[in-house]
Amino acid sequence: GAVVSQHPSWVICKSGTSVKIECRSLDFQATTMFWYRQFPKQSLMLMATSNEGSKATYEQGVEKDKFLINHASLTLSTLTVTSAHPEDSSFYICSASTGDSNQPQHFGDGTRLSIL
Amino acid sequence: SQQGEEDPQALSIQEGENATMNCSYKTSINNLQWYRQNSGRGLVHLILIRSNEREKHSGRLRVTLDTSKKSSSLLITASRAADTASYFCATDAKGSNYQLIWGAGTKLIIKP
């Protein structure tokens, strides 16, 4: 089946550090990748949609300069949390789509980010 | 992107019993999908049901879709302790650029 690899699984770092999270589709080409944020005991909140080779589309309220997204190839998207602060601590999850609306999204295992 | 509603919010049952979770949505859809999330992990796709389908089965899972009521249900039969997880429904709305609209989720606990 389709596999999406996300790493790191968890990060603990000091306030002010920039953190990069990678999302790779291992056995399929992902024309579209999604980045979500999930707070404890809540549903997924879409942050941005990224299409290969073009700029990401951010959801309302998500700071583009804070959460930099790059989708340089059909198998890799990265999310960089710049100058992270404690309020950025959260669970970040990526998913990938082949672009077929009748196929499910395939999810990475998530990244637990803790900013001290 | 969160417009769906799920109920119950939490469900605790004995192993071996059946578990039913419901999902309602607001817009016209291409399909509706159910996912499972174990604590601290990513989401695992369970079943996708298209808007022109009414029922779908996969192993111990049965999903129904009623587009007139804009609702769906997920039935897990003969539950096992390993079914303990959060379950989310998500709809692929028409014209949504593949974005999914997520329900709030149901926390299912199976007691051994």
PDB file of C-alpha atoms in Angstrom:
ATOM      1  CA  GLY A   1       0.000   0.000   0.000  1.00  0.00           C
ATOM      2  CA  ALA A   2       0.920   3.649  -0.240  1.00  0.00           C
ATOM      3  CA  VAL A   3       3.435   4.677   2.394  1.00  0.00           C
ATOM      4  CA  VAL A   4       4.223   8.148   3.633  1.00  0.00           C
ATOM      5  CA  SER A   5       7.281   8.661   5.772  1.00  0.00           C
ATOM      6  CA  GLN A   6       7.426  11.650   8.081  1.00  0.00           C
ATOM      7  CA  HIS A   7      10.376  12.568  10.221  1.00  0.00           C
ATOM      8  CA  PRO A   8      11.471  13.371  12.726  1.00  0.00           C
ATOM      9  CA  SER A   9       8.910  11.677  14.953  1.00  0.00           C
ATOM     10  CA  TRP A  10       9.560  14.080  17.779  1.00  0.00           C
ATOM     11  CA  VAL A  11      11.621  17.167  18.376  1.00  0.00           C
ATOM     12  CA  ILE A  12      12.450  19.017  21.551  1.00  0.00           C
ATOM     13  CA  CYS A  13      14.291  22.275  21.112  1.00  0.00           C
ATOM     14  CA  LYS A  14      14.833  25.712  22.546  1.00  0.00           C
ATOM     15  CA  SER A  15      12.720  28.722  21.761  1.00  0.00           C
ATOM     16  CA  GLY A  16      13.991  30.578  18.690  1.00  0.00           C
ATOM     17  CA  THR A  17      15.153  27.464  16.875  1.00  0.00           C
ATOM     18  CA  SER A  18      13.889  26.664  13.378  1.00  0.00           C
ATOM     19  CA  VAL A  19      12.683  23.117  12.865  1.00  0.00           C
ATOM     20  CA  LYS A  20      12.302  21.302   9.563  1.00  0.00           C
ATOM     21  CA  ILE A  21       9.880  18.406   9.153  1.00  0.00           C
ATOM     22  CA  GLU A  22      10.043  16.165   6.093  1.00  0.00           C
ATOM     23  CA  CYS A  23       7.233  14.260   4.457  1.00  0.00           C
ATOM     24  CA  ARG A  24       8.036  11.702   1.776  1.00  0.00           C
ATOM     25  CA  SER A  25       5.807   9.500  -0.312  1.00  0.00           C
ATOM     26  CA  LEU A  26       7.834   6.307  -0.673  1.00  0.00           C
ATOM     27  CA  ASP A  27       6.050   4.357  -3.362  1.00  0.00           C
ATOM     28  CA  PHE A  28       3.829   6.795  -5.215  1.00  0.00           C
ATOM     29  CA  GLN A  29       3.912  10.274  -6.660  1.00  0.00           C
ATOM     30  CA  ALA A  30       2.123  12.848  -4.575  1.00  0.00           C
ATOM     31  CA  THR A  31       0.855  15.725  -6.652  1.00  0.00           C
ATOM     32  CA  THR A  32      -0.617  17.306  -3.564  1.00  0.00           C
ATOM     33  CA  MET A  33       0.527  17.215   0.031  1.00  0.00           C
ATOM     34  CA  PHE A  34      -1.261  18.572   3.049  1.00  0.00           C
ATOM     35  CA  TRP A  35       0.076  19.788   6.366  1.00  0.00           C
ATOM     36  CA  TYR A  36      -2.079  19.553   9.455  1.00  0.00           C
ATOM     37  CA  ARG A  37      -1.748  20.575  13.053  1.00  0.00           C
ATOM     38  CA  GLN A  38      -3.500  18.687  15.794  1.00  0.00           C
ATOM     39  CA  PHE A  39      -4.053  19.852  19.348  1.00  0.00           C
ATOM     40  CA  PRO A  40      -4.641  17.308  22.132  1.00  0.00           C
ATOM     41  CA  LYS A  41      -7.963  15.519  21.872  1.00  0.00           C
ATOM     42  CA  GLN A  42      -8.977  17.538  18.838  1.00  0.00           C
ATOM     43  CA  SER A  43      -9.442  16.901  15.172  1.00  0.00           C
ATOM     44  CA  LEU A  44      -6.997  17.820  12.443  1.00  0.00           C
ATOM     45  CA  MET A  45      -6.641  21.447  11.468  1.00  0.00           C
ATOM     46  CA  LEU A  46      -5.480  22.013   7.899  1.00  0.00           C
ATOM     47  CA  MET A  47      -2.584  24.448   7.747  1.00  0.00           C
ATOM     48  CA  ALA A  48      -1.737  24.444   4.072  1.00  0.00           C
ATOM     49  CA  THR A  49      -2.061  22.599   0.788  1.00  0.00           C
ATOM     50  CA  SER A  50       1.030  22.202  -1.313  1.00  0.00           C
ATOM     51  CA  ASN A  51       1.219  21.239  -4.957  1.00  0.00           C
ATOM     52  CA  GLU A  52       4.493  20.107  -6.481  1.00  0.00           C
ATOM     53  CA  GLY A  53       6.397  22.959  -8.054  1.00  0.00           C
ATOM     54  CA  SER A  54       4.122  25.736  -6.892  1.00  0.00           C
ATOM     55  CA  LYS A  55       3.607  27.860  -3.825  1.00  0.00           C
ATOM     56  CA  ALA A  56       1.608  26.432  -0.982  1.00  0.00           C
ATOM     57  CA  THR A  57      -1.909  27.635  -0.276  1.00  0.00           C
ATOM     58  CA  TYR A  58      -2.265  28.539   3.370  1.00  0.00           C
ATOM     59  CA  GLU A  59      -5.438  28.419   5.401  1.00  0.00           C
ATOM     60  CA  GLN A  60      -6.735  31.570   7.000  1.00  0.00           C
ATOM     61  CA  GLY A  61      -4.869  32.419  10.160  1.00  0.00           C
ATOM     62  CA  VAL A  62      -1.743  30.426   9.310  1.00  0.00           C
ATOM     63  CA  GLU A  63       1.342  32.609   9.002  1.00  0.00           C
ATOM     64  CA  LYS A  64       3.216  31.944   5.780  1.00  0.00           C
ATOM     65  CA  ASP A  65       6.466  33.355   7.101  1.00  0.00           C
ATOM     66  CA  LYS A  66       6.194  31.266  10.225  1.00  0.00           C
ATOM     67  CA  PHE A  67       5.420  27.965   8.565  1.00  0.00           C
ATOM     68  CA  LEU A  68       7.478  27.658   5.395  1.00  0.00           C
ATOM     69  CA  ILE A  69       6.391  24.887   3.060  1.00  0.00           C
ATOM     70  CA  ASN A  70       8.402  23.576   0.149  1.00  0.00           C
ATOM     71  CA  HIS A  71       7.184  20.893  -2.247  1.00  0.00           C
ATOM     72  CA  ALA A  72      10.174  20.540  -4.528  1.00  0.00           C
ATOM     73  CA  SER A  73       9.401  17.119  -5.958  1.00  0.00           C
ATOM     74  CA  LEU A  74       6.545  14.670  -6.365  1.00  0.00           C
ATOM     75  CA  THR A  75       7.785  12.693  -3.388  1.00  0.00           C
ATOM     76  CA  LEU A  76       8.946  15.305  -0.896  1.00  0.00           C
ATOM     77  CA  SER A  77       7.422  18.200   0.973  1.00  0.00           C
ATOM     78  CA  THR A  78       8.957  20.002   3.928  1.00  0.00           C
ATOM     79  CA  LEU A  79       7.485  22.182   6.646  1.00  0.00           C
ATOM     80  CA  THR A  80       9.858  24.521   8.443  1.00  0.00           C
ATOM     81  CA  VAL A  81       8.670  26.120  11.657  1.00  0.00           C
ATOM     82  CA  THR A  82      10.798  29.251  11.819  1.00  0.00           C
ATOM     83  CA  SER A  83      11.912  30.784  15.094  1.00  0.00           C
ATOM     84  CA  ALA A  84       9.704  28.401  17.011  1.00  0.00           C
ATOM     85  CA  HIS A  85       8.151  29.441  20.312  1.00  0.00           C
ATOM     86  CA  PRO A  86       6.352  27.415  22.990  1.00  0.00           C
ATOM     87  CA  GLU A  87       2.962  28.199  21.432  1.00  0.00           C
ATOM     88  CA  ASP A  88       4.106  26.355  18.300  1.00  0.00           C
ATOM     89  CA  SER A  89       4.363  23.139  20.296  1.00  0.00           C
ATOM     90  CA  SER A  90       1.937  20.703  18.749  1.00  0.00           C
ATOM     91  CA  PHE A  91       1.515  17.521  16.748  1.00  0.00           C
ATOM     92  CA  TYR A  92       2.111  18.123  13.036  1.00  0.00           C
ATOM     93  CA  ILE A  93       0.919  15.590  10.463  1.00  0.00           C
ATOM     94  CA  CYS A  94       1.425  15.470   6.716  1.00  0.00           C
ATOM     95  CA  SER A  95      -0.603  13.609   4.151  1.00  0.00           C
ATOM     96  CA  ALA A  96      -0.149  12.960   0.464  1.00  0.00           C
ATOM     97  CA  SER A  97      -2.587  12.578  -2.384  1.00  0.00           C
ATOM     98  CA  THR A  98      -2.129  11.183  -5.873  1.00  0.00           C
ATOM     99  CA  GLY A  99      -4.616  13.735  -7.148  1.00  0.00           C
ATOM    100  CA  ASP A 100      -7.335  11.145  -7.673  1.00  0.00           C
ATOM    101  CA  SER A 101     -10.322  12.371  -5.667  1.00  0.00           C
ATOM    102  CA  ASN A 102     -11.559   8.803  -5.223  1.00  0.00           C
ATOM    103  CA  GLN A 103      -8.380   7.693  -3.543  1.00  0.00           C
ATOM    104  CA  PRO A 104      -7.727   8.392   0.147  1.00  0.00           C
ATOM    105  CA  GLN A 105      -5.030  10.619   1.487  1.00  0.00           C
ATOM    106  CA  HIS A 106      -2.064   8.752   2.957  1.00  0.00           C
ATOM    107  CA  PHE A 107      -0.711  10.015   6.229  1.00  0.00           C
ATOM    108  CA  GLY A 108       2.676  10.203   7.842  1.00  0.00           C
ATOM    109  CA  ASP A 109       3.045   9.181  11.462  1.00  0.00           C
ATOM    110  CA  GLY A 110       3.224  12.751  12.676  1.00  0.00           C
ATOM    111  CA  THR A 111       5.851  14.862  14.403  1.00  0.00           C
ATOM    112  CA  ARG A 112       5.558  15.820  18.048  1.00  0.00           C
ATOM    113  CA  LEU A 113       7.153  19.259  18.407  1.00  0.00           C
ATOM    114  CA  SER A 114       7.958  20.586  21.866  1.00  0.00           C
ATOM    115  CA  ILE A 115       9.494  24.029  22.211  1.00  0.00           C
ATOM    116  CA  LEU A 116      11.017  24.819  25.567  1.00  0.00           C
TER     117      LEU A 116
ATOM    118  CA  SER B   1     -11.579  22.788   7.226  1.00  0.00           C
ATOM    119  CA  GLN B   2     -13.461  21.239  10.170  1.00  0.00           C
ATOM    120  CA  GLN B   3     -17.179  21.185   9.527  1.00  0.00           C
ATOM    121  CA  GLY B   4     -18.266  17.650  10.166  1.00  0.00           C
ATOM    122  CA  GLU B   5     -19.762  16.469  13.381  1.00  0.00           C
ATOM    123  CA  GLU B   6     -19.378  13.094  14.924  1.00  0.00           C
ATOM    124  CA  ASP B   7     -21.171  11.396  17.712  1.00  0.00           C
ATOM    125  CA  PRO B   8     -20.669  10.147  20.198  1.00  0.00           C
ATOM    126  CA  GLN B   9     -17.577  12.102  21.237  1.00  0.00           C
ATOM    127  CA  ALA B  10     -16.480   9.096  23.251  1.00  0.00           C
ATOM    128  CA  LEU B  11     -17.637   5.510  23.437  1.00  0.00           C
ATOM    129  CA  SER B  12     -16.576   2.793  25.845  1.00  0.00           C
ATOM    130  CA  ILE B  13     -17.752  -0.786  25.305  1.00  0.00           C
ATOM    131  CA  GLN B  14     -16.811  -4.339  26.249  1.00  0.00           C
ATOM    132  CA  GLU B  15     -14.669  -6.397  23.960  1.00  0.00           C
ATOM    133  CA  GLY B  16     -16.842  -8.421  21.626  1.00  0.00           C
ATOM    134  CA  GLU B  17     -19.613  -5.853  21.425  1.00  0.00           C
ATOM    135  CA  ASN B  18     -20.382  -3.803  18.330  1.00  0.00           C
ATOM    136  CA  ALA B  19     -19.457  -0.121  18.132  1.00  0.00           C
ATOM    137  CA  THR B  20     -21.345   2.403  16.042  1.00  0.00           C
ATOM    138  CA  MET B  21     -20.142   5.904  15.286  1.00  0.00           C
ATOM    139  CA  ASN B  22     -22.015   8.543  13.340  1.00  0.00           C
ATOM    140  CA  CYS B  23     -20.893  11.433  11.193  1.00  0.00           C
ATOM    141  CA  SER B  24     -22.820  14.337   9.707  1.00  0.00           C
ATOM    142  CA  TYR B  25     -21.655  16.853   7.153  1.00  0.00           C
ATOM    143  CA  LYS B  26     -22.922  19.982   5.485  1.00  0.00           C
ATOM    144  CA  THR B  27     -21.886  20.192   1.833  1.00  0.00           C
ATOM    145  CA  SER B  28     -22.271  18.108  -1.320  1.00  0.00           C
ATOM    146  CA  ILE B  29     -19.528  15.530  -1.467  1.00  0.00           C
ATOM    147  CA  ASN B  30     -17.567  13.367  -3.873  1.00  0.00           C
ATOM    148  CA  ASN B  31     -16.891  10.800  -1.186  1.00  0.00           C
ATOM    149  CA  LEU B  32     -16.696  10.253   2.549  1.00  0.00           C
ATOM    150  CA  GLN B  33     -13.766   8.583   4.243  1.00  0.00           C
ATOM    151  CA  TRP B  34     -13.200   7.035   7.651  1.00  0.00           C
ATOM    152  CA  TYR B  35      -9.810   7.055   9.332  1.00  0.00           C
ATOM    153  CA  ARG B  36      -8.438   5.648  12.565  1.00  0.00           C
ATOM    154  CA  GLN B  37      -5.806   7.296  14.726  1.00  0.00           C
ATOM    155  CA  ASN B  38      -3.981   5.541  17.503  1.00  0.00           C
ATOM    156  CA  SER B  39      -2.765   7.832  20.258  1.00  0.00           C
ATOM    157  CA  GLY B  40       0.185   9.934  19.139  1.00  0.00           C
ATOM    158  CA  ARG B  41       0.261   8.467  15.667  1.00  0.00           C
ATOM    159  CA  GLY B  42      -0.782   9.385  12.164  1.00  0.00           C
ATOM    160  CA  LEU B  43      -4.072   8.437  10.568  1.00  0.00           C
ATOM    161  CA  VAL B  44      -4.820   5.135   8.915  1.00  0.00           C
ATOM    162  CA  HIS B  45      -7.375   5.016   6.142  1.00  0.00           C
ATOM    163  CA  LEU B  46     -10.202   2.544   6.753  1.00  0.00           C
ATOM    164  CA  ILE B  47     -12.891   2.923   4.113  1.00  0.00           C
ATOM    165  CA  LEU B  48     -13.803   5.352   1.344  1.00  0.00           C
ATOM    166  CA  ILE B  49     -17.433   5.433   0.231  1.00  0.00           C
ATOM    167  CA  ARG B  50     -18.449   7.347  -2.839  1.00  0.00           C
ATOM    168  CA  SER B  51     -21.463   9.613  -2.979  1.00  0.00           C
ATOM    169  CA  ASN B  52     -23.347   7.161  -5.208  1.00  0.00           C
ATOM    170  CA  GLU B  53     -22.772   4.259  -2.828  1.00  0.00           C
ATOM    171  CA  ARG B  54     -24.954   3.455   0.158  1.00  0.00           C
ATOM    172  CA  GLU B  55     -23.021   0.780   1.998  1.00  0.00           C
ATOM    173  CA  LYS B  56     -19.535  -0.641   2.025  1.00  0.00           C
ATOM    174  CA  HIS B  57     -17.851  -3.442   3.959  1.00  0.00           C
ATOM    175  CA  SER B  58     -14.269  -4.212   4.843  1.00  0.00           C
ATOM    176  CA  GLY B  59     -13.678  -7.078   7.232  1.00  0.00           C
ATOM    177  CA  ARG B  60     -15.379  -6.190  10.517  1.00  0.00           C
ATOM    178  CA  LEU B  61     -16.130  -2.675   9.310  1.00  0.00           C
ATOM    179  CA  ARG B  62     -19.384  -1.567   7.741  1.00  0.00           C
ATOM    180  CA  VAL B  63     -19.969   1.977   6.538  1.00  0.00           C
ATOM    181  CA  THR B  64     -23.265   3.436   5.403  1.00  0.00           C
ATOM    182  CA  LEU B  65     -23.891   6.710   3.643  1.00  0.00           C
ATOM    183  CA  ASP B  66     -27.167   8.619   3.423  1.00  0.00           C
ATOM    184  CA  THR B  67     -26.651  11.634   1.188  1.00  0.00           C
ATOM    185  CA  SER B  68     -30.226  12.829   1.693  1.00  0.00           C
ATOM    186  CA  LYS B  69     -29.515  13.202   5.406  1.00  0.00           C
ATOM    187  CA  LYS B  70     -25.855  14.097   4.876  1.00  0.00           C
ATOM    188  CA  SER B  71     -24.801  11.445   7.333  1.00  0.00           C
ATOM    189  CA  SER B  72     -22.694   8.319   7.581  1.00  0.00           C
ATOM    190  CA  SER B  73     -22.138   5.613  10.139  1.00  0.00           C
ATOM    191  CA  LEU B  74     -19.226   3.325  10.909  1.00  0.00           C
ATOM    192  CA  LEU B  75     -19.989  -0.015  12.520  1.00  0.00           C
ATOM    193  CA  ILE B  76     -17.229  -2.134  14.007  1.00  0.00           C
ATOM    194  CA  THR B  77     -18.461  -5.620  14.778  1.00  0.00           C
ATOM    195  CA  ALA B  78     -17.023  -7.991  17.376  1.00  0.00           C
ATOM    196  CA  SER B  79     -14.771  -5.289  18.764  1.00  0.00           C
ATOM    197  CA  ARG B  80     -11.272  -6.059  20.021  1.00  0.00           C
ATOM    198  CA  ALA B  81      -9.006  -4.265  22.454  1.00  0.00           C
ATOM    199  CA  ALA B  82      -6.804  -3.309  19.488  1.00  0.00           C
ATOM    200  CA  ASP B  83      -9.715  -1.300  18.053  1.00  0.00           C
ATOM    201  CA  THR B  84      -9.195   1.264  20.816  1.00  0.00           C
ATOM    202  CA  ALA B  85      -8.420   4.489  18.947  1.00  0.00           C
ATOM    203  CA  SER B  86      -9.955   7.723  17.719  1.00  0.00           C
ATOM    204  CA  TYR B  87     -12.049   7.492  14.583  1.00  0.00           C
ATOM    205  CA  PHE B  88     -12.538  10.395  12.200  1.00  0.00           C
ATOM    206  CA  CYS B  89     -14.783  10.887   9.233  1.00  0.00           C
ATOM    207  CA  ALA B  90     -13.712  13.216   6.451  1.00  0.00           C
ATOM    208  CA  THR B  91     -15.527  14.415   3.382  1.00  0.00           C
ATOM    209  CA  ASP B  92     -14.055  15.271   0.027  1.00  0.00           C
ATOM    210  CA  ALA B  93     -16.316  18.147  -0.892  1.00  0.00           C
ATOM    211  CA  LYS B  94     -17.019  18.963  -4.506  1.00  0.00           C
ATOM    212  CA  GLY B  95     -14.673  21.634  -5.781  1.00  0.00           C
ATOM    213  CA  SER B  96     -12.433  21.315  -2.743  1.00  0.00           C
ATOM    214  CA  ASN B  97      -9.077  20.700  -4.494  1.00  0.00           C
ATOM    215  CA  TYR B  98      -8.781  17.333  -2.723  1.00  0.00           C
ATOM    216  CA  GLN B  99      -8.984  18.969   0.690  1.00  0.00           C
ATOM    217  CA  LEU B 100     -10.805  16.962   3.304  1.00  0.00           C
ATOM    218  CA  ILE B 101     -13.294  18.384   5.771  1.00  0.00           C
ATOM    219  CA  TRP B 102     -12.879  16.602   9.071  1.00  0.00           C
ATOM    220  CA  GLY B 103     -15.256  15.559  11.768  1.00  0.00           C
ATOM    221  CA  ALA B 104     -14.402  16.085  15.407  1.00  0.00           C
ATOM    222  CA  GLY B 105     -13.714  12.411  15.971  1.00  0.00           C
ATOM    223  CA  THR B 106     -14.985   9.688  18.266  1.00  0.00           C
ATOM    224  CA  LYS B 107     -12.744   8.275  20.964  1.00  0.00           C
ATOM    225  CA  LEU B 108     -13.437   4.538  21.161  1.00  0.00           C
ATOM    226  CA  ILE B 109     -12.298   2.503  24.147  1.00  0.00           C
ATOM    227  CA  ILE B 110     -12.656  -1.256  24.108  1.00  0.00           C
ATOM    228  CA  LYS B 111     -12.505  -2.769  27.567  1.00  0.00           C
ATOM    229  CA  PRO B 112     -10.984  -6.267  27.704  1.00  0.00           C
TER     230      PRO B 112
END
